[in-house]
Coordinates of C-alpha atoms (C1' of nucleotides) in Angstrom, one line a residue:
Chain A
M201 CA 27.9 -2.0 29.2
R202 CA 28.3 -0.9 25.7
G203 CA 29.0 -4.4 24.6
E204 CA 25.7 -5.5 26.0
L205 CA 23.8 -2.8 24.0
T206 CA 25.1 -3.4 20.6
F207 CA 23.8 -5.9 18.1
N208 CA 24.4 -9.3 19.7
A209 CA 25.1 -12.1 17.3
K210 CA 24.4 -15.0 19.7
V211 CA 20.7 -15.6 20.0
N212 CA 18.8 -18.4 21.5
R213 CA 15.7 -17.5 19.7
N214 CA 14.9 -20.9 18.4
V215 CA 13.9 -22.0 21.8
M216 CA 10.4 -20.7 21.4
T217 CA 8.4 -18.5 19.0
F218 CA 5.4 -16.5 20.2
Q219 CA 3.2 -19.0 18.4
E220 CA 4.6 -21.9 20.4
F221 CA 4.4 -19.8 23.5
I222 CA 0.7 -19.4 22.9
E223 CA 0.3 -23.1 22.4
V224 CA 2.1 -23.7 25.6
I225 CA -0.3 -21.5 27.4
K226 CA -3.2 -23.5 26.1
E227 CA -1.7 -26.9 26.9
E228 CA 0.3 -26.4 30.0
A229 CA 0.2 -23.1 31.7
L230 CA -3.5 -22.5 31.9
G231 CA -4.8 -23.1 35.4
K232 CA -1.3 -22.9 36.8
Y233 CA 0.3 -19.8 38.2
Q234 CA 3.9 -20.6 37.5
S235 CA 5.6 -22.9 35.0
A236 CA 8.3 -25.2 36.4
E237 CA 10.9 -24.4 33.8
D238 CA 12.3 -21.3 32.3
I239 CA 11.4 -20.3 28.8
S240 CA 13.6 -18.2 26.5
I241 CA 12.0 -15.8 24.1
A242 CA 13.2 -12.9 21.9
G243 CA 11.5 -10.0 20.2
R244 CA 11.1 -6.3 20.0
F245 CA 10.6 -4.3 23.1
M246 CA 7.5 -2.2 22.4
G247 CA 6.8 -0.3 25.6
Q248 CA 6.5 -0.6 29.3
R249 CA 4.0 0.4 32.0
G250 CA 5.4 -0.1 35.4
P251 CA 6.8 -3.6 35.6
F252 CA 4.8 -4.8 32.6
A253 CA 6.4 -4.6 29.2
Q254 CA 5.3 -5.6 25.7
L255 CA 7.5 -7.9 23.6
Q256 CA 6.6 -8.2 19.9
D257 CA 7.6 -10.6 17.2
A258 CA 6.3 -11.6 13.8
V259 CA 3.3 -13.4 15.3
G260 CA 2.2 -11.0 18.0
R261 CA 2.9 -9.7 21.5
V262 CA 3.5 -11.2 24.9
Q263 CA 3.6 -9.4 28.2
L264 CA 6.7 -9.4 30.3
Y265 CA 6.9 -8.8 34.0
I266 CA 10.1 -7.0 34.8
G267 CA 10.4 -6.8 38.6
K268 CA 12.8 -4.2 39.8
D269 CA 14.8 -6.4 42.1
E270 CA 14.1 -9.7 40.5
L271 CA 16.6 -9.7 37.6
G272 CA 19.9 -11.5 37.9
E273 CA 21.0 -13.7 40.7
T274 CA 24.3 -12.5 42.1
P275 CA 24.4 -8.9 43.4
E276 CA 26.7 -7.8 40.5
N277 CA 24.3 -9.3 38.1
K278 CA 21.4 -7.6 39.7
E279 CA 23.1 -4.3 39.4
R280 CA 24.0 -4.9 35.8
H281 CA 20.4 -5.8 34.9
K282 CA 19.1 -2.7 36.6
K283 CA 21.2 -0.6 34.3
L284 CA 20.2 -2.6 31.3
V285 CA 16.5 -2.1 32.1
K286 CA 17.0 1.6 32.4
L287 CA 18.6 1.7 28.9
L288 CA 15.7 -0.1 27.3
D289 CA 14.1 1.8 24.4
I290 CA 11.1 1.1 22.4
G291 CA 12.2 -0.8 19.3
D292 CA 15.1 -2.6 20.9
Y293 CA 15.5 -6.3 20.3
I294 CA 16.0 -8.2 23.5
A295 CA 16.1 -11.8 24.6
V296 CA 14.6 -12.7 28.0
K297 CA 14.4 -15.8 30.2
G298 CA 11.8 -16.4 32.8
K299 CA 8.9 -18.5 34.0
L300 CA 5.4 -18.3 32.8
F301 CA 2.8 -17.1 35.3
A302 CA -0.7 -15.7 35.4
T303 CA -0.9 -12.1 36.6
G304 CA -3.6 -10.8 39.0
T305 CA -5.8 -10.0 36.0
G306 CA -5.2 -13.4 34.5
E307 CA -2.9 -12.5 31.6
I308 CA -0.2 -15.1 31.0
S309 CA 3.1 -13.3 31.2
I310 CA 6.8 -14.1 31.5
H311 CA 8.4 -13.3 34.8
V312 CA 11.7 -12.2 33.6
H313 CA 14.9 -12.9 35.5
E314 CA 17.4 -12.5 32.8
L315 CA 17.5 -10.0 29.9
K316 CA 19.9 -9.5 27.1
F317 CA 20.2 -6.9 24.4
L318 CA 20.2 -8.3 20.8
S319 CA 20.0 -5.0 18.9
K320 CA 19.5 -1.4 19.6
S321 CA 17.0 1.0 18.1
L322 CA 18.6 4.3 17.5
R323 CA 15.5 6.1 16.3
P324 CA 12.3 6.4 18.2
L325 CA 9.4 4.3 16.8
P326 CA 6.0 6.0 16.6
I327 CA 4.0 4.6 19.5
V328 CA 0.5 3.4 18.5
K329 CA -1.9 2.5 21.3
R330 CA -5.2 0.9 21.2
D331 CA -7.8 0.1 23.8
K332 CA -10.0 -3.0 24.1
D333 CA -12.7 -1.5 21.8
G334 CA -10.1 -1.1 19.1
N335 CA -9.8 2.6 19.3
I336 CA -6.4 3.8 18.1
Y337 CA -4.9 6.7 20.1
D338 CA -1.5 7.7 18.7
S339 CA -1.6 6.5 15.1
F340 CA 1.0 6.4 12.5
T341 CA -1.0 7.4 9.4
D342 CA 0.8 9.8 7.2
P343 CA 0.7 7.9 3.8
E344 CA 3.9 9.3 2.6
L345 CA 5.8 8.2 5.7
R346 CA 4.1 4.8 5.8
Y347 CA 5.0 4.1 2.2
R348 CA 8.6 5.5 2.3
Q349 CA 9.3 3.8 5.7
R350 CA 7.3 0.6 5.2
Y351 CA 9.5 -1.1 7.8
V352 CA 8.1 1.3 10.4
D353 CA 4.5 0.9 9.1
L354 CA 4.8 -2.9 9.4
T355 CA 6.3 -2.7 12.9
V356 CA 3.7 -0.5 14.5
N357 CA 0.5 -1.2 12.4
P358 CA -0.4 -4.9 12.7
E359 CA -3.3 -4.5 10.3
V360 CA -0.9 -3.5 7.6
K361 CA 1.1 -6.6 8.1
E362 CA -2.1 -8.6 7.9
I363 CA -2.7 -7.3 4.4
F364 CA 0.6 -8.5 3.1
I365 CA 0.2 -11.9 4.8
K366 CA -3.1 -12.2 2.9
R367 CA -1.5 -11.1 -0.3
S368 CA 1.1 -13.8 0.1
R369 CA -1.6 -16.4 0.9
I370 CA -3.5 -15.4 -2.2
V371 CA -0.5 -16.3 -4.4
T372 CA 0.2 -19.5 -2.4
V373 CA -3.3 -20.8 -2.8
M374 CA -3.4 -19.9 -6.5
R375 CA -0.1 -21.7 -7.0
R376 CA -1.4 -24.8 -5.1
F377 CA -4.6 -24.8 -7.1
F378 CA -2.7 -24.8 -10.4
D379 CA -0.1 -27.2 -9.3
A380 CA -2.8 -29.7 -8.3
Q381 CA -4.0 -29.7 -11.9
G382 CA -0.5 -30.5 -13.1
W383 CA 0.1 -27.2 -14.7
L384 CA 3.6 -26.0 -14.8
E385 CA 4.9 -22.8 -13.3
V386 CA 7.4 -21.1 -15.7
E387 CA 9.4 -18.0 -16.1
T388 CA 9.6 -16.0 -19.3
P389 CA 11.8 -13.0 -20.3
V390 CA 11.3 -9.7 -18.6
L391 CA 13.6 -8.0 -21.1
Q392 CA 12.0 -8.4 -24.5
P393 CA 13.1 -7.1 -28.0
I394 CA 9.4 -6.6 -28.9
H395 CA 6.9 -5.6 -26.3
G396 CA 4.0 -7.8 -27.4
G397 CA 0.9 -9.2 -25.8
A398 CA -0.8 -6.1 -24.6
A399 CA -1.4 -2.5 -25.5
A400 CA 0.6 -0.1 -23.3
R401 CA 3.7 2.1 -23.4
P402 CA 6.8 0.2 -22.3
F403 CA 9.9 1.1 -20.4
A404 CA 12.8 1.0 -22.8
T405 CA 16.4 0.1 -22.0
H406 CA 19.5 -0.9 -23.8
H407 CA 21.8 -3.9 -23.7
N408 CA 25.4 -2.9 -24.0
T409 CA 27.0 -6.1 -25.2
L410 CA 24.4 -6.9 -27.8
D411 CA 24.0 -3.2 -28.5
M412 CA 20.3 -3.5 -28.8
K413 CA 17.2 -1.9 -27.6
L414 CA 15.2 -3.9 -25.1
Y415 CA 11.9 -3.4 -23.4
M416 CA 10.6 -4.3 -20.0
R417 CA 7.7 -6.6 -20.6
I418 CA 4.2 -5.1 -20.7
A419 CA 2.9 -8.7 -20.9
N420 CA 4.2 -12.3 -21.2
E421 CA 1.3 -13.7 -23.2
L422 CA 3.2 -14.4 -26.4
Y423 CA 6.0 -16.2 -24.6
L424 CA 3.6 -18.4 -22.7
K425 CA 1.8 -19.4 -25.9
R426 CA 5.1 -20.3 -27.4
L427 CA 5.4 -22.8 -24.6
I428 CA 2.0 -24.2 -25.4
V429 CA 3.3 -24.6 -29.0
G430 CA 6.3 -26.4 -27.4
G431 CA 4.0 -29.0 -26.0
F432 CA 3.1 -28.2 -22.4
D433 CA -0.5 -28.8 -21.5
G434 CA -0.7 -26.0 -19.0
V435 CA 1.7 -23.2 -18.1
Y436 CA 1.4 -20.3 -15.8
E437 CA 3.6 -17.4 -14.6
I438 CA 3.2 -15.1 -11.7
G439 CA 5.4 -12.1 -12.1
K440 CA 5.9 -8.4 -12.5
M441 CA 4.8 -6.5 -15.6
F442 CA 6.0 -2.9 -16.3
R443 CA 3.9 -0.2 -18.0
N444 CA 5.1 3.3 -18.6
E445 CA 1.8 4.9 -17.9
G446 CA 0.1 7.3 -15.5
M447 CA 0.0 6.4 -11.8
D448 CA -3.0 6.6 -9.5
R449 CA -4.7 4.7 -6.8
T450 CA -5.1 1.7 -9.0
H451 CA -1.9 1.9 -11.1
N452 CA 1.7 1.4 -10.2
P453 CA 4.4 1.3 -12.9
E454 CA 5.3 -2.3 -12.0
F455 CA 2.5 -4.7 -11.0
T456 CA 2.0 -8.4 -10.6
S457 CA 0.0 -10.5 -12.9
M458 CA -0.8 -14.2 -13.2
E459 CA -1.2 -15.6 -16.7
I460 CA -2.2 -19.1 -17.4
Y461 CA -2.6 -21.0 -20.7
V462 CA -4.3 -24.4 -20.8
A463 CA -4.3 -26.5 -24.0
Y464 CA -7.5 -28.2 -25.4
K465 CA -9.7 -25.8 -23.5
D466 CA -11.9 -22.8 -24.4
Y467 CA -13.2 -19.7 -22.7
N468 CA -16.3 -21.4 -21.4
W469 CA -14.2 -23.9 -19.5
M470 CA -12.0 -21.1 -18.3
M471 CA -15.0 -19.3 -16.7
S472 CA -15.8 -22.4 -14.6
M473 CA -12.1 -22.7 -13.6
V474 CA -11.9 -19.1 -12.5
E475 CA -15.1 -19.5 -10.4
Q476 CA -13.5 -22.4 -8.6
L477 CA -10.2 -20.6 -8.3
L478 CA -11.6 -17.4 -6.8
E479 CA -14.0 -19.3 -4.5
T480 CA -11.1 -21.3 -3.2
I481 CA -8.9 -18.3 -2.7
A482 CA -11.5 -16.3 -0.9
K483 CA -12.3 -19.2 1.5
E484 CA -8.7 -19.9 2.2
V485 CA -7.7 -16.3 2.7
N486 CA -10.7 -14.8 4.4
G487 CA -12.5 -18.0 5.7
T488 CA -15.6 -17.1 3.7
T489 CA -16.6 -16.5 0.1
K490 CA -18.1 -13.1 1.1
V491 CA -16.1 -10.0 1.3
Q492 CA -17.0 -6.4 2.2
I493 CA -15.6 -3.9 -0.3
G494 CA -16.5 -0.4 0.7
E495 CA -20.3 -0.3 0.7
N496 CA -20.8 -3.5 -1.2
S497 CA -20.9 -7.1 0.1
I498 CA -19.5 -9.3 -2.6
D499 CA -19.8 -13.1 -2.8
F500 CA -17.1 -15.0 -4.7
A501 CA -19.1 -18.2 -4.6
G502 CA -19.7 -19.4 -8.2
P503 CA -21.3 -19.6 -10.7
Y504 CA -21.1 -15.9 -11.8
E505 CA -23.5 -14.2 -14.1
R506 CA -22.4 -14.3 -17.7
I507 CA -23.6 -11.7 -20.1
S508 CA -22.3 -10.7 -23.5
M509 CA -20.9 -7.2 -24.0
Y510 CA -23.6 -6.3 -26.5
D511 CA -26.4 -7.5 -24.1
S512 CA -24.8 -5.7 -21.2
I513 CA -24.9 -2.4 -23.1
K514 CA -28.5 -3.1 -24.2
K515 CA -29.4 -3.8 -20.5
Y516 CA -28.0 -0.6 -19.1
T517 CA -28.6 1.8 -22.0
G518 CA -31.4 0.3 -24.0
I519 CA -29.4 0.6 -27.1
D520 CA -28.5 -2.3 -29.4
V521 CA -25.0 -1.6 -30.8
S522 CA -24.5 -5.0 -32.3
Q523 CA -25.3 -4.1 -35.8
M524 CA -23.9 -0.5 -35.8
D525 CA -21.1 0.7 -38.0
E526 CA -18.5 3.2 -36.9
V527 CA -20.5 6.2 -38.0
A528 CA -23.6 5.0 -36.0
L529 CA -21.5 4.3 -33.0
R530 CA -19.9 7.8 -33.1
K531 CA -23.4 9.2 -33.1
V532 CA -24.4 7.1 -30.1
C533 CA -21.3 8.3 -28.2
K534 CA -22.1 11.9 -29.0
E535 CA -25.7 11.5 -27.8
M536 CA -24.4 10.0 -24.5
H537 CA -21.8 12.7 -24.1
I538 CA -18.9 10.2 -24.3
K539 CA -15.6 11.7 -25.4
V540 CA -14.1 9.9 -28.4
D541 CA -11.0 10.5 -30.6
D542 CA -10.8 10.2 -34.3
Y543 CA -8.4 7.3 -34.3
M544 CA -10.9 5.1 -32.4
G545 CA -12.2 2.2 -34.5
K546 CA -15.5 0.3 -33.9
G547 CA -14.2 -1.9 -31.1
K548 CA -12.7 1.0 -29.2
L549 CA -15.9 3.0 -29.5
I550 CA -18.0 0.1 -28.1
D551 CA -15.5 -0.3 -25.3
E552 CA -15.9 3.4 -24.4
I553 CA -19.7 3.0 -24.2
F554 CA -19.2 0.0 -22.1
G555 CA -16.7 1.6 -19.8
E556 CA -18.9 4.7 -19.4
K557 CA -22.4 3.1 -19.0
V558 CA -22.0 -0.5 -17.8
E559 CA -18.9 -1.1 -15.7
D560 CA -20.1 0.6 -12.6
H561 CA -23.1 -1.6 -12.4
L562 CA -21.1 -4.9 -12.3
I563 CA -20.8 -5.2 -8.5
Q564 CA -21.1 -9.0 -8.0
P565 CA -18.7 -11.1 -10.0
T566 CA -19.9 -10.9 -13.5
Y567 CA -18.4 -12.3 -16.8
I568 CA -18.7 -10.0 -19.8
T569 CA -18.3 -12.1 -22.8
D570 CA -17.8 -11.9 -26.6
Y571 CA -16.0 -8.7 -27.4
P572 CA -15.7 -7.0 -30.8
I573 CA -12.9 -8.4 -32.8
E574 CA -11.2 -5.0 -33.4
M575 CA -10.1 -4.6 -29.8
T576 CA -8.8 -8.1 -29.2
P577 CA -6.1 -9.1 -31.7
L578 CA -5.0 -12.2 -29.9
A579 CA -8.4 -13.9 -29.3
K580 CA -10.1 -16.5 -31.5
K581 CA -13.1 -15.5 -33.6
H582 CA -16.4 -16.4 -32.0
R583 CA -17.7 -19.9 -33.1
S584 CA -21.1 -18.5 -34.1
E585 CA -21.2 -14.7 -33.8
E586 CA -19.8 -12.7 -36.7
G587 CA -17.5 -9.8 -35.7
L588 CA -16.9 -11.1 -32.2
V589 CA -14.2 -13.0 -30.4
E590 CA -14.3 -15.6 -27.7
R591 CA -13.2 -13.4 -24.8
F592 CA -14.4 -12.6 -21.3
E593 CA -13.5 -10.2 -18.6
L594 CA -14.5 -10.7 -15.0
F595 CA -15.8 -7.6 -13.3
V596 CA -16.1 -7.3 -9.5
N597 CA -17.2 -4.2 -7.7
G598 CA -17.2 -2.3 -11.0
K599 CA -13.6 -3.2 -11.8
E600 CA -12.0 -5.7 -14.1
I601 CA -9.9 -8.3 -12.4
A602 CA -9.5 -11.0 -15.0
N603 CA -9.3 -11.2 -18.8
A604 CA -9.4 -14.4 -20.8
Y605 CA -9.7 -15.8 -24.4
S606 CA -10.1 -18.8 -26.4
E607 CA -6.7 -18.1 -27.9
L608 CA -6.3 -17.4 -31.5
N609 CA -4.3 -20.3 -32.9
D610 CA -4.8 -19.7 -36.6
P611 CA -1.5 -18.1 -37.8
I612 CA -3.0 -16.7 -41.0
D613 CA -5.8 -15.0 -39.1
Q614 CA -3.3 -13.9 -36.4
R615 CA -1.1 -12.2 -39.1
Q616 CA -4.2 -10.4 -40.5
R617 CA -5.1 -9.2 -37.0
F618 CA -1.6 -7.8 -36.4
E619 CA -1.8 -6.0 -39.7
D620 CA -5.1 -4.5 -38.7
Q621 CA -3.4 -3.3 -35.5
L622 CA -0.7 -1.7 -37.6
K623 CA -3.5 0.2 -39.5
L624 CA -4.9 1.4 -36.2
A625 CA -1.4 2.5 -35.2
E626 CA -1.2 4.5 -38.4
R627 CA -4.5 6.2 -37.5
G628 CA -2.8 7.3 -34.3
D629 CA -3.7 4.6 -31.7
D630 CA -0.4 4.4 -29.8
E631 CA -1.7 1.4 -27.9
A632 CA -2.0 -0.7 -31.0
M633 CA 0.0 -4.0 -30.8
A634 CA 3.3 -4.6 -32.5
L635 CA 3.8 -7.5 -34.9
D636 CA 5.9 -10.3 -33.6
E637 CA 7.3 -12.5 -36.5
D638 CA 8.7 -15.2 -34.3
F639 CA 5.4 -15.5 -32.5
L640 CA 3.7 -16.0 -35.9
R641 CA 6.3 -18.6 -36.8
A642 CA 5.5 -20.5 -33.6
L643 CA 1.8 -20.5 -34.5
E644 CA 2.7 -21.7 -38.0
Y645 CA 4.1 -24.8 -36.5
G646 CA 0.8 -25.4 -34.8
M647 CA -0.7 -24.4 -31.5
P648 CA -3.5 -26.6 -30.0
P649 CA -6.8 -25.0 -29.1
T650 CA -6.0 -23.2 -25.9
S651 CA -7.6 -21.0 -23.4
G652 CA -5.6 -18.3 -21.6
L653 CA -6.3 -16.1 -18.6
G654 CA -4.8 -13.1 -16.8
I655 CA -5.5 -12.0 -13.3
G656 CA -4.2 -8.9 -11.7
I657 CA -2.8 -10.0 -8.3
D658 CA -2.7 -6.5 -6.9
R659 CA -6.3 -5.8 -7.9
L660 CA -7.4 -9.1 -6.5
T661 CA -5.6 -8.4 -3.3
M662 CA -7.2 -5.0 -3.1
M663 CA -10.6 -6.6 -3.3
L664 CA -10.0 -9.4 -0.9
T665 CA -8.6 -7.0 1.7
N666 CA -11.0 -4.1 1.1
N667 CA -8.3 -1.6 0.1
P668 CA -9.2 1.0 -2.5
S669 CA -5.5 1.9 -3.1
I670 CA -2.9 -0.2 -4.8
Q671 CA -0.3 1.4 -2.6
E672 CA -1.8 -0.4 0.4
V673 CA -1.1 -3.8 -1.2
L674 CA 2.4 -3.1 -2.5
F675 CA 5.2 -3.2 0.1
F676 CA 7.1 -0.5 -1.7
P677 CA 4.9 1.6 -4.0
Q678 CA 6.7 3.7 -6.5
M679 CA 7.5 7.2 -5.1
K680 CA 9.3 10.3 -6.2
P681 CA 12.8 10.6 -4.7
E682 CA 12.8 11.9 -1.1
V683 CA 14.6 15.2 -0.8
A684 CA 16.9 15.4 2.2
Chain B
rG15 C1' -0.5 15.5 -17.5
rA16 C1' -5.0 18.6 -15.2
rU17 C1' -7.8 20.2 -10.9
rU18 C1' -8.0 20.5 -5.7
rC19 C1' -6.5 19.9 -0.6
rC20 C1' -2.3 19.3 2.5
rG21 C1' 3.2 20.0 4.4
rU22 C1' 4.3 23.0 12.2
rA23 C1' 8.4 18.6 17.7
rG24 C1' 10.1 11.5 16.7
rC25 C1' 4.3 10.5 15.9
rU26 C1' -0.9 12.6 15.7
rC27 C1' -2.4 17.5 15.5
rA28 C1' -3.9 22.9 17.3
rG29 C1' -2.1 27.7 16.0
rC30 C1' -8.5 32.7 14.0
rU31 C1' -8.7 38.5 10.4
rG32 C1' -0.2 38.9 10.2
rG33 C1' 2.6 40.6 16.4
rU34 C1' 7.9 36.3 16.9
rA35 C1' 5.7 28.4 18.8
rG36 C1' 1.6 25.0 21.5
rA37 C1' -1.0 20.1 23.2
rG38 C1' -1.2 14.8 23.8
rC39 C1' 1.8 10.6 23.1
rA40 C1' 7.1 9.5 22.7
rA41 C1' 12.0 11.2 25.0
rU42 C1' 15.1 12.7 29.6
rA43 C1' 15.4 13.0 35.3
rC44 C1' 13.3 11.6 39.9
rA45 C1' 9.5 9.1 42.5
rC46 C1' 6.1 4.9 42.0
rU47 C1' 6.6 -1.8 41.1
rU48 C1' 1.1 -1.3 39.4
rU49 C1' -1.5 -3.2 35.2
rU50 C1' -4.4 -3.3 30.1
rA51 C1' -4.4 3.5 25.3
rA52 C1' -3.0 7.1 28.8
rU53 C1' 0.9 7.0 37.2
rG54 C1' 2.8 11.7 39.1
rU55 C1' 6.3 15.9 39.2
rA56 C1' 9.9 18.3 36.5
rU57 C1' 12.9 19.0 32.0
rG58 C1' 14.6 19.1 27.1
rG59 C1' 12.9 19.3 22.2
rG60 C1' 11.4 23.3 16.1
rC61 C1' 15.2 25.6 8.9
rC62 C1' 7.0 26.1 11.1
rC63 C1' 8.9 21.8 3.3
rU64 C1' 12.3 25.2 0.1
rG65 C1' 13.1 29.9 -2.4
rG66 C1' 11.4 34.6 -3.5
rG67 C1' 7.8 38.7 -2.6
rU68 C1' 4.4 42.1 0.3
rU69 C1' 5.0 44.3 5.3
rC70 C1' 7.8 47.9 10.7
rG71 C1' 6.8 42.6 11.4
rA72 C1' 5.1 36.2 8.0
rA73 C1' 4.0 29.5 10.5
rU74 C1' -0.1 32.8 8.9
rC75 C1' -1.0 36.8 3.0
rC76 C1' 1.0 36.4 -2.5
rC77 C1' 4.2 33.8 -6.3
rA78 C1' 7.3 29.8 -7.8
rG79 C1' 9.3 25.1 -6.7
rC80 C1' 9.6 20.3 -4.1
rG81 C1' 6.9 16.2 -1.7
rG82 C1' 2.2 13.7 -0.5
rG83 C1' -3.3 12.7 -0.7
rA84 C1' -7.9 12.9 -3.4
rU85 C1' -10.6 13.5 -8.1
rC86 C1' -10.1 13.4 -13.4
rA87 C1' -7.5 11.8 -18.0
rC88 C1' -4.6 7.3 -19.7
rC89 C1' -4.1 2.3 -18.5
rA90 C1' -4.4 -3.1 -15.7

RNA sequence: GAUUCCGUAGCUCAGCUGGUAGAGCAAUACACUUUUAAUGUAUGGGCCCUGGGUUCGAAUCCCAGCGGGAUCACCA
């Protein structure tokens, strides 16, 4: 008996998946009461009511009919099966054989005549029940348990599994979209000697053999641009970034970003590309461009509104900050009761006003364009507006999900911008960007005009699945250690 | 990091102004072989997060710690 209960290696599971089973119902079994041939199926035993049991696999559930005296053929085999059925626990993996039939209420089920244990569950799974109206009766909801034991969460909460399937599809659709354009998916270093490309505190580590300090990347931008210098027309990378910052419902120390750089393009082109990309993703993942996020119904169908940062501030505050110097901006912040620090330069002050007064209004997808030069050291100067750069951020539901530039490809200007960052750092801005000599050298060899874009995959998934918490879209969100 | 709420059975939760632990589901046994969250009867199940304190007596009140959620700050 014991042998039957433990972790069988021989499985005939490839005979039929649940999905195939459902197709068989449609094509063959419907209208019949009993299939001619046995089918073989395997899955997780998820409960029993009388002779009716639920078997679950990755796709869904099917009903089994386990008749008391109908298992096995020989008397010994019948006896054995009776014992096996008694030993069934929720969570056990079993394989069954039987014929399809329609029950009295019309549900297509498997009339089991043979049952085999594949694996035993030694711990009781939480039992979640739901009725036809979707009411859930015995839920498994404790966030701490759900995140620490995601395997249980995924087993008993099908809507959780659905989120992660969507997340995977978002990435797949994105990849397919880029690949169709001939852009190249690449991988760049996670361990970097200089943490460039963004403004954030890094995780630091040490390489023993080289005896050198290394940082987990906070961004991969400077490496991807090196590849554009190297002659690729379009490169993109989907991968983890690491930032040693605070954690909350929208921040996890490691998160996934997609960065893409396309040569001979500018940020106007990029805006159109992003519209097509997001529209495609929304349709492929949700079947529609519209998505409900909390209270708001959002439509990802392009084109999106485009408004410059200065105009957006004017629109929502009535104040024109475009000609103001640092002193005037500080005065404005004070009048609006916006907290500012001494180290903040002009760009940062404008960003504070924007964050405080504008962001929350940007519900439908909206491009904010043309940022002050001080806060964007890697973007190209605006072709006609003094003091601005060609940059946009895409806001949806009041939150930023994409950031893009016409990339700065003038090495002399780039060196100057890095030096301005160093000055900010000296004033106490610990987010100011470090200078990367090799990156400058690459630019000195010549980089074509290029547009670059970054999209937060976690954030995008949160929006497309209507989840306000990043933990709900990460399989294993960062947690403090569990104490035994 | 700050504020605030929370931590009781495998899960979801009651447990009042302090008097020594409860329900539903799950589990076990027996009966039932049926349906669509939940059949019946019976039974077992607890470091009430941890450590101090107050008290004759603490799941309950106080303090500290640990873990989680929410809000804020920082960031994406």
